Short mmCIF file of N, CA, C and O in Angstrom, two decimals:
data_model
loop_
_atom_site.label_atom_id
_atom_site.label_comp_id
_atom_site.label_asym_id
_atom_site.label_seq_id
_atom_site.Cartn_x
_atom_site.Cartn_y
_atom_site.Cartn_z
N MET J 1 209.83 49.91 47.28
CA MET J 1 209.60 51.33 47.27
C MET J 1 209.14 51.77 48.67
O MET J 1 208.33 51.11 49.30
N LYS J 2 209.63 52.89 49.12
CA LYS J 2 209.30 53.41 50.44
C LYS J 2 207.93 54.05 50.44
O LYS J 2 207.52 54.69 49.48
N SER J 3 207.26 53.90 51.57
CA SER J 3 205.97 54.59 51.74
C SER J 3 206.25 56.06 52.07
O SER J 3 207.37 56.45 52.40
N ARG J 4 205.21 56.87 51.98
CA ARG J 4 205.35 58.30 52.29
C ARG J 4 205.79 58.49 53.75
O ARG J 4 206.61 59.33 54.05
N VAL J 5 205.24 57.66 54.65
CA VAL J 5 205.62 57.75 56.07
C VAL J 5 207.09 57.42 56.24
O VAL J 5 207.81 58.10 56.98
N GLN J 6 207.57 56.41 55.54
CA GLN J 6 208.99 56.04 55.64
C GLN J 6 209.89 57.16 55.13
O GLN J 6 210.93 57.44 55.72
N GLU J 7 209.47 57.81 54.07
CA GLU J 7 210.25 58.94 53.53
C GLU J 7 210.33 60.08 54.55
O GLU J 7 211.39 60.64 54.77
N LEU J 8 209.18 60.39 55.16
CA LEU J 8 209.15 61.47 56.15
C LEU J 8 209.94 61.10 57.40
O LEU J 8 210.63 61.94 57.98
N ALA J 9 209.85 59.84 57.81
CA ALA J 9 210.61 59.39 58.99
C ALA J 9 212.11 59.47 58.72
O ALA J 9 212.88 59.85 59.60
N GLU J 10 212.50 59.14 57.51
CA GLU J 10 213.91 59.20 57.14
C GLU J 10 214.45 60.63 57.25
O GLU J 10 215.57 60.85 57.68
N ARG J 11 213.62 61.59 56.89
CA ARG J 11 214.03 63.01 56.97
C ARG J 11 214.35 63.46 58.39
O ARG J 11 215.18 64.33 58.59
N VAL J 12 213.65 62.87 59.36
CA VAL J 12 213.88 63.25 60.76
C VAL J 12 214.68 62.17 61.51
O VAL J 12 214.73 62.16 62.73
N ASN J 13 215.29 61.27 60.75
CA ASN J 13 216.12 60.20 61.32
C ASN J 13 215.37 59.35 62.34
O ASN J 13 215.89 59.03 63.40
N MET J 14 214.13 58.99 62.01
CA MET J 14 213.32 58.15 62.89
C MET J 14 213.31 56.72 62.35
O MET J 14 213.02 56.51 61.17
N THR J 15 213.62 55.78 63.19
CA THR J 15 213.64 54.38 62.78
C THR J 15 212.23 53.78 62.87
O THR J 15 211.33 54.37 63.48
N TYR J 16 212.10 52.59 62.31
CA TYR J 16 210.85 51.84 62.38
C TYR J 16 210.42 51.66 63.83
O TYR J 16 209.28 51.93 64.19
N ASP J 17 211.34 51.19 64.67
CA ASP J 17 211.00 50.93 66.07
C ASP J 17 210.58 52.20 66.81
O ASP J 17 209.66 52.18 67.62
N GLU J 18 211.25 53.32 66.53
CA GLU J 18 210.88 54.58 67.15
C GLU J 18 209.48 55.00 66.72
O GLU J 18 208.67 55.44 67.55
N PHE J 19 209.19 54.87 65.43
CA PHE J 19 207.87 55.25 64.92
C PHE J 19 206.78 54.40 65.56
O PHE J 19 205.79 54.94 66.07
N ILE J 20 206.97 53.10 65.57
CA ILE J 20 205.96 52.20 66.15
C ILE J 20 205.79 52.52 67.63
O ILE J 20 204.66 52.59 68.14
N GLY J 21 206.89 52.74 68.35
CA GLY J 21 206.82 53.06 69.77
C GLY J 21 206.06 54.35 70.03
O GLY J 21 205.24 54.42 70.95
N GLU J 22 206.33 55.38 69.25
CA GLU J 22 205.64 56.65 69.42
C GLU J 22 204.14 56.52 69.09
O GLU J 22 203.30 57.11 69.77
N MET J 23 203.83 55.73 68.08
CA MET J 23 202.43 55.51 67.75
C MET J 23 201.72 54.76 68.87
O MET J 23 200.58 55.08 69.21
N ARG J 24 202.39 53.79 69.47
CA ARG J 24 201.82 53.03 70.58
C ARG J 24 201.56 53.96 71.78
O ARG J 24 200.56 53.84 72.45
N LYS J 25 202.48 54.90 72.02
CA LYS J 25 202.30 55.85 73.12
C LYS J 25 201.06 56.71 72.92
O LYS J 25 200.44 57.15 73.88
N LYS J 26 200.71 56.95 71.66
CA LYS J 26 199.53 57.77 71.34
C LYS J 26 198.25 56.94 71.30
O LYS J 26 197.20 57.44 70.93
N GLY J 27 198.34 55.65 71.62
CA GLY J 27 197.15 54.82 71.71
C GLY J 27 196.80 54.06 70.44
O GLY J 27 195.71 53.49 70.34
N CYS J 28 197.69 54.03 69.49
CA CYS J 28 197.46 53.30 68.24
C CYS J 28 197.91 51.85 68.43
O CYS J 28 198.95 51.59 69.04
N SER J 29 197.16 50.91 67.89
CA SER J 29 197.57 49.51 68.02
C SER J 29 198.80 49.24 67.15
O SER J 29 199.03 49.93 66.15
N GLU J 30 199.58 48.26 67.54
CA GLU J 30 200.78 47.95 66.77
C GLU J 30 200.46 47.52 65.35
O GLU J 30 201.13 47.98 64.41
N PRO J 31 199.46 46.65 65.12
CA PRO J 31 199.15 46.27 63.73
C PRO J 31 198.77 47.47 62.86
O PRO J 31 199.17 47.56 61.69
N THR J 32 198.01 48.42 63.42
CA THR J 32 197.63 49.61 62.67
C THR J 32 198.85 50.49 62.41
O THR J 32 199.02 51.01 61.31
N ALA J 33 199.72 50.65 63.40
CA ALA J 33 200.94 51.44 63.23
C ALA J 33 201.82 50.84 62.13
O ALA J 33 202.40 51.57 61.32
N ILE J 34 201.88 49.52 62.07
CA ILE J 34 202.68 48.84 61.03
C ILE J 34 202.06 49.10 59.66
O ILE J 34 202.77 49.35 58.68
N LYS J 35 200.72 49.04 59.57
CA LYS J 35 200.05 49.33 58.30
C LYS J 35 200.36 50.75 57.83
O LYS J 35 200.61 50.99 56.65
N ILE J 36 200.36 51.69 58.77
CA ILE J 36 200.67 53.07 58.42
C ILE J 36 202.12 53.18 57.97
O ILE J 36 202.42 53.82 56.97
N TRP J 37 203.04 52.56 58.69
CA TRP J 37 204.46 52.57 58.31
C TRP J 37 204.64 52.02 56.89
O TRP J 37 205.39 52.56 56.09
N ASN J 38 203.95 50.94 56.59
CA ASN J 38 204.07 50.29 55.28
C ASN J 38 203.32 51.04 54.18
O ASN J 38 203.47 50.72 53.00
N GLY J 39 202.49 52.00 54.55
CA GLY J 39 201.75 52.78 53.56
C GLY J 39 200.51 52.10 53.04
O GLY J 39 200.02 52.44 51.97
N ASP J 40 199.98 51.14 53.79
CA ASP J 40 198.78 50.43 53.34
C ASP J 40 197.60 51.36 53.11
O ASP J 40 196.73 51.07 52.31
N TYR J 41 197.57 52.49 53.79
CA TYR J 41 196.46 53.44 53.65
C TYR J 41 196.54 54.22 52.33
O TYR J 41 195.57 54.86 51.94
N GLU J 42 197.68 54.16 51.64
CA GLU J 42 197.86 54.97 50.43
C GLU J 42 196.99 54.50 49.27
O GLU J 42 196.70 55.28 48.37
N ASN J 43 196.58 53.25 49.27
CA ASN J 43 195.72 52.70 48.22
C ASN J 43 194.37 52.35 48.83
O ASN J 43 194.24 51.33 49.49
N PHE J 44 193.37 53.20 48.64
CA PHE J 44 192.09 52.98 49.29
C PHE J 44 190.96 53.54 48.44
O PHE J 44 191.18 54.39 47.58
N ASN J 45 189.78 53.04 48.70
CA ASN J 45 188.57 53.63 48.12
C ASN J 45 187.91 54.54 49.14
O ASN J 45 187.34 55.55 48.82
N ASP J 46 187.98 54.15 50.40
CA ASP J 46 187.59 55.00 51.52
C ASP J 46 188.41 54.55 52.73
O ASP J 46 189.05 53.52 52.69
N TYR J 47 188.40 55.32 53.78
CA TYR J 47 189.28 55.04 54.91
C TYR J 47 188.94 53.77 55.66
O TYR J 47 189.73 53.30 56.45
N GLU J 48 187.79 53.18 55.41
CA GLU J 48 187.45 51.92 56.07
C GLU J 48 188.10 50.72 55.36
O GLU J 48 188.19 49.65 55.93
N ASP J 49 188.56 50.90 54.13
CA ASP J 49 189.13 49.79 53.37
C ASP J 49 190.26 49.09 54.11
O ASP J 49 190.33 47.87 54.14
N ASN J 50 191.17 49.85 54.69
CA ASN J 50 192.33 49.26 55.34
C ASN J 50 192.24 49.33 56.86
O ASN J 50 193.22 49.14 57.55
N ASN J 51 191.04 49.61 57.37
CA ASN J 51 190.80 49.69 58.80
C ASN J 51 191.75 50.68 59.47
O ASN J 51 192.26 50.44 60.55
N ILE J 52 192.04 51.76 58.79
CA ILE J 52 192.88 52.82 59.35
C ILE J 52 192.04 54.08 59.38
O ILE J 52 191.64 54.59 58.36
N GLN J 53 191.76 54.55 60.57
CA GLN J 53 190.93 55.74 60.72
C GLN J 53 191.78 56.99 60.56
O GLN J 53 192.99 56.99 60.79
N LEU J 54 191.13 58.05 60.17
CA LEU J 54 191.80 59.33 59.99
C LEU J 54 192.51 59.76 61.27
O LEU J 54 193.57 60.35 61.23
N SER J 55 191.94 59.42 62.43
CA SER J 55 192.57 59.81 63.69
C SER J 55 193.95 59.17 63.83
O SER J 55 194.86 59.78 64.39
N ASN J 56 194.13 57.97 63.30
CA ASN J 56 195.44 57.32 63.36
C ASN J 56 196.43 57.98 62.42
O ASN J 56 197.62 58.05 62.71
N LEU J 57 195.95 58.48 61.29
CA LEU J 57 196.84 59.23 60.40
C LEU J 57 197.24 60.55 61.05
O LEU J 57 198.37 61.01 60.88
N ARG J 58 196.33 61.15 61.81
CA ARG J 58 196.66 62.38 62.54
C ARG J 58 197.74 62.10 63.59
O ARG J 58 198.64 62.91 63.81
N LYS J 59 197.65 60.95 64.24
CA LYS J 59 198.68 60.56 65.21
C LYS J 59 200.03 60.40 64.52
O LYS J 59 201.06 60.85 65.03
N ALA J 60 200.03 59.77 63.36
CA ALA J 60 201.27 59.58 62.61
C ALA J 60 201.86 60.93 62.20
O ALA J 60 203.08 61.14 62.29
N ALA J 61 201.00 61.84 61.80
CA ALA J 61 201.47 63.18 61.42
C ALA J 61 202.08 63.88 62.62
O ALA J 61 203.13 64.53 62.50
N ALA J 62 201.48 63.73 63.78
CA ALA J 62 202.01 64.34 65.00
C ALA J 62 203.37 63.73 65.36
O ALA J 62 204.30 64.45 65.73
N VAL J 63 203.49 62.42 65.22
CA VAL J 63 204.76 61.75 65.52
C VAL J 63 205.87 62.26 64.59
O VAL J 63 207.00 62.48 65.02
N LEU J 64 205.52 62.48 63.33
CA LEU J 64 206.51 62.91 62.34
C LEU J 64 206.63 64.44 62.26
O LEU J 64 207.44 64.95 61.51
N ALA J 65 205.82 65.15 63.04
CA ALA J 65 205.81 66.62 63.07
C ALA J 65 205.54 67.22 61.69
O ALA J 65 206.24 68.12 61.23
N VAL J 66 204.50 66.69 61.03
CA VAL J 66 204.07 67.20 59.73
C VAL J 66 202.55 67.36 59.76
O VAL J 66 201.89 66.91 60.69
N ARG J 67 202.01 67.97 58.73
CA ARG J 67 200.54 68.05 58.60
C ARG J 67 200.01 66.73 58.07
O ARG J 67 200.71 66.03 57.33
N THR J 68 198.79 66.42 58.41
CA THR J 68 198.17 65.15 57.98
C THR J 68 198.20 65.01 56.46
O THR J 68 198.47 63.93 55.94
N GLY J 69 197.97 66.09 55.74
CA GLY J 69 197.97 66.05 54.28
C GLY J 69 199.31 65.64 53.69
O GLY J 69 199.37 65.14 52.57
N SER J 70 200.38 65.83 54.44
CA SER J 70 201.71 65.43 53.96
C SER J 70 201.85 63.92 53.83
O SER J 70 202.75 63.44 53.15
N LEU J 71 200.99 63.18 54.51
CA LEU J 71 201.08 61.71 54.47
C LEU J 71 200.48 61.14 53.19
O LEU J 71 200.78 60.00 52.84
N ILE J 72 199.66 61.92 52.52
CA ILE J 72 199.02 61.44 51.30
C ILE J 72 200.01 61.62 50.14
O ILE J 72 200.53 62.71 49.93
N PRO J 73 200.28 60.53 49.39
CA PRO J 73 201.23 60.64 48.29
C PRO J 73 200.71 61.56 47.18
O PRO J 73 199.50 61.68 47.00
N LYS J 74 201.62 62.19 46.48
CA LYS J 74 201.25 63.13 45.43
C LYS J 74 200.93 62.45 44.14
O LYS J 74 201.18 61.39 43.84
#
């Protein structure tokens, strides 16, 4: 099953490599960018659970040209 980030990336024809590259340009580590791509942040008790800070989700939203809230599954 695709993560929310993968669904949004598909809408703008962004590949995995492009997403990771853009996240790296914004100062996000590659392991964290991969976690975001895979949707590891979608199952959490708090944002420290998966070592993904809200600022990194904001970077992902900027890369995908969406609002941060769009990354949270419905």
